[in-house]
């Protein structure tokens, strides 16, 4: 939204969203991106070779166990702790 639109909204008496709403929307967007990356990373982990897993210090069974976890089962939800 450019400044002219903002001025027009203020003059019309309409209120812009409060910062709390914007913070919530920002947190939801951040969570969605984090979930996407978590799911993608877990999928990639399942495709690594045994040698690559060994370099990471993981066993095949540990990698498969991690890859089977759902994308929402992550620390990404920690951003909602204050609420």
PDB file of C-alpha atoms in Angstrom:
ATOM      1  CA  UNK A   1       0.000   0.000   0.000  1.00  0.00           C
ATOM      2  CA  UNK A   2       1.495   3.322  -1.008  1.00  0.00           C
ATOM      3  CA  UNK A   3       1.324   6.499   1.026  1.00  0.00           C
ATOM      4  CA  UNK A   4      -1.538   8.016  -1.008  1.00  0.00           C
ATOM      5  CA  UNK A   5      -3.730   4.988  -0.249  1.00  0.00           C
ATOM      6  CA  UNK A   6      -2.806   5.233   3.409  1.00  0.00           C
ATOM      7  CA  UNK A   7      -3.743   8.919   3.549  1.00  0.00           C
ATOM      8  CA  UNK A   8      -7.036   8.219   1.760  1.00  0.00           C
ATOM      9  CA  UNK A   9      -7.877   5.493   4.271  1.00  0.00           C
ATOM     10  CA  UNK A  10      -7.154   7.783   7.206  1.00  0.00           C
ATOM     11  CA  UNK A  11      -9.293  10.584   5.775  1.00  0.00           C
ATOM     12  CA  UNK A  12     -12.159   8.211   5.057  1.00  0.00           C
ATOM     13  CA  UNK A  13     -12.282   7.181   8.700  1.00  0.00           C
ATOM     14  CA  UNK A  14     -11.343   3.578   7.994  1.00  0.00           C
ATOM     15  CA  UNK A  15      -8.761   2.130  10.329  1.00  0.00           C
ATOM     16  CA  UNK A  16      -5.728   0.206   9.250  1.00  0.00           C
ATOM     17  CA  UNK A  17      -5.206  -3.189  10.924  1.00  0.00           C
ATOM     18  CA  UNK A  18      -3.783  -2.968  14.402  1.00  0.00           C
ATOM     19  CA  UNK A  19      -0.226  -4.078  14.973  1.00  0.00           C
ATOM     20  CA  UNK A  20      -1.419  -7.148  16.907  1.00  0.00           C
ATOM     21  CA  UNK A  21      -3.270  -8.427  13.851  1.00  0.00           C
ATOM     22  CA  UNK A  22      -0.242  -7.772  11.664  1.00  0.00           C
ATOM     23  CA  UNK A  23       1.977  -9.584  14.151  1.00  0.00           C
ATOM     24  CA  UNK A  24      -0.347 -12.581  14.121  1.00  0.00           C
ATOM     25  CA  UNK A  25      -0.435 -12.666  10.311  1.00  0.00           C
ATOM     26  CA  UNK A  26       3.333 -12.376  10.224  1.00  0.00           C
ATOM     27  CA  UNK A  27       3.675 -15.218  12.727  1.00  0.00           C
ATOM     28  CA  UNK A  28       1.299 -17.416  10.692  1.00  0.00           C
ATOM     29  CA  UNK A  29       3.255 -16.721   7.506  1.00  0.00           C
ATOM     30  CA  UNK A  30       6.514 -17.495   9.295  1.00  0.00           C
ATOM     31  CA  UNK A  31       5.040 -20.727  10.634  1.00  0.00           C
ATOM     32  CA  UNK A  32       3.853 -21.777   7.181  1.00  0.00           C
ATOM     33  CA  UNK A  33       7.292 -21.169   5.695  1.00  0.00           C
ATOM     34  CA  UNK A  34       8.967 -23.045   8.546  1.00  0.00           C
ATOM     35  CA  UNK A  35       6.593 -25.992   8.095  1.00  0.00           C
ATOM     36  CA  UNK A  36       7.306 -26.048   4.359  1.00  0.00           C
ATOM     37  CA  UNK A  37      11.065 -26.135   4.983  1.00  0.00           C
ATOM     38  CA  UNK A  38      10.710 -28.784   7.692  1.00  0.00           C
ATOM     39  CA  UNK A  39       8.738 -31.083   5.394  1.00  0.00           C
ATOM     40  CA  UNK A  40      11.120 -30.504   2.507  1.00  0.00           C
ATOM     41  CA  UNK A  41      14.207 -31.104   4.639  1.00  0.00           C
ATOM     42  CA  UNK A  42      12.791 -34.315   6.081  1.00  0.00           C
ATOM     43  CA  UNK A  43      11.978 -35.567   2.593  1.00  0.00           C
ATOM     44  CA  UNK A  44      15.539 -34.802   1.461  1.00  0.00           C
ATOM     45  CA  UNK A  45      16.940 -36.512   4.557  1.00  0.00           C
ATOM     46  CA  UNK A  46      15.199 -39.736   3.598  1.00  0.00           C
ATOM     47  CA  UNK A  47      16.946 -39.678   0.206  1.00  0.00           C
ATOM     48  CA  UNK A  48      20.522 -39.294   1.514  1.00  0.00           C
ATOM     49  CA  UNK A  49      23.011 -42.108   1.037  1.00  0.00           C
ATOM     50  CA  UNK A  50      24.316 -44.091   3.999  1.00  0.00           C
ATOM     51  CA  UNK A  51      27.674 -42.364   3.555  1.00  0.00           C
ATOM     52  CA  UNK A  52      26.112 -38.899   3.713  1.00  0.00           C
ATOM     53  CA  UNK A  53      24.126 -39.906   6.790  1.00  0.00           C
ATOM     54  CA  UNK A  54      27.303 -41.176   8.421  1.00  0.00           C
ATOM     55  CA  UNK A  55      28.916 -37.783   7.743  1.00  0.00           C
ATOM     56  CA  UNK A  56      26.016 -36.203   9.620  1.00  0.00           C
ATOM     57  CA  UNK A  57      26.329 -38.696  12.449  1.00  0.00           C
ATOM     58  CA  UNK A  58      22.981 -40.335  11.726  1.00  0.00           C
ATOM     59  CA  UNK A  59      21.972 -43.910  11.160  1.00  0.00           C
ATOM     60  CA  UNK A  60      19.577 -44.958   8.403  1.00  0.00           C
ATOM     61  CA  UNK A  61      16.921 -45.870  10.988  1.00  0.00           C
ATOM     62  CA  UNK A  62      17.236 -42.472  12.730  1.00  0.00           C
ATOM     63  CA  UNK A  63      16.929 -40.682   9.378  1.00  0.00           C
ATOM     64  CA  UNK A  64      13.870 -42.730   8.415  1.00  0.00           C
ATOM     65  CA  UNK A  65      12.284 -42.083  11.797  1.00  0.00           C
ATOM     66  CA  UNK A  66      12.849 -38.334  11.388  1.00  0.00           C
ATOM     67  CA  UNK A  67      11.569 -38.387   7.801  1.00  0.00           C
ATOM     68  CA  UNK A  68       8.312 -40.049   8.901  1.00  0.00           C
ATOM     69  CA  UNK A  69       7.493 -37.301  11.393  1.00  0.00           C
ATOM     70  CA  UNK A  70       4.784 -34.886  10.200  1.00  0.00           C
ATOM     71  CA  UNK A  71       5.881 -31.410   9.100  1.00  0.00           C
ATOM     72  CA  UNK A  72       3.985 -29.715  11.944  1.00  0.00           C
ATOM     73  CA  UNK A  73       5.894 -31.730  14.568  1.00  0.00           C
ATOM     74  CA  UNK A  74       8.762 -29.273  14.850  1.00  0.00           C
ATOM     75  CA  UNK A  75      10.115 -26.427  16.922  1.00  0.00           C
ATOM     76  CA  UNK A  76       8.513 -23.993  14.478  1.00  0.00           C
ATOM     77  CA  UNK A  77       5.456 -23.786  16.737  1.00  0.00           C
ATOM     78  CA  UNK A  78       7.643 -22.136  19.399  1.00  0.00           C
ATOM     79  CA  UNK A  79       6.868 -18.762  17.790  1.00  0.00           C
ATOM     80  CA  UNK A  80       3.381 -19.029  19.303  1.00  0.00           C
ATOM     81  CA  UNK A  81       4.586 -19.509  22.890  1.00  0.00           C
ATOM     82  CA  UNK A  82       3.845 -15.879  23.911  1.00  0.00           C
ATOM     83  CA  UNK A  83       0.160 -16.360  22.995  1.00  0.00           C
TER      84      UNK A  83
END
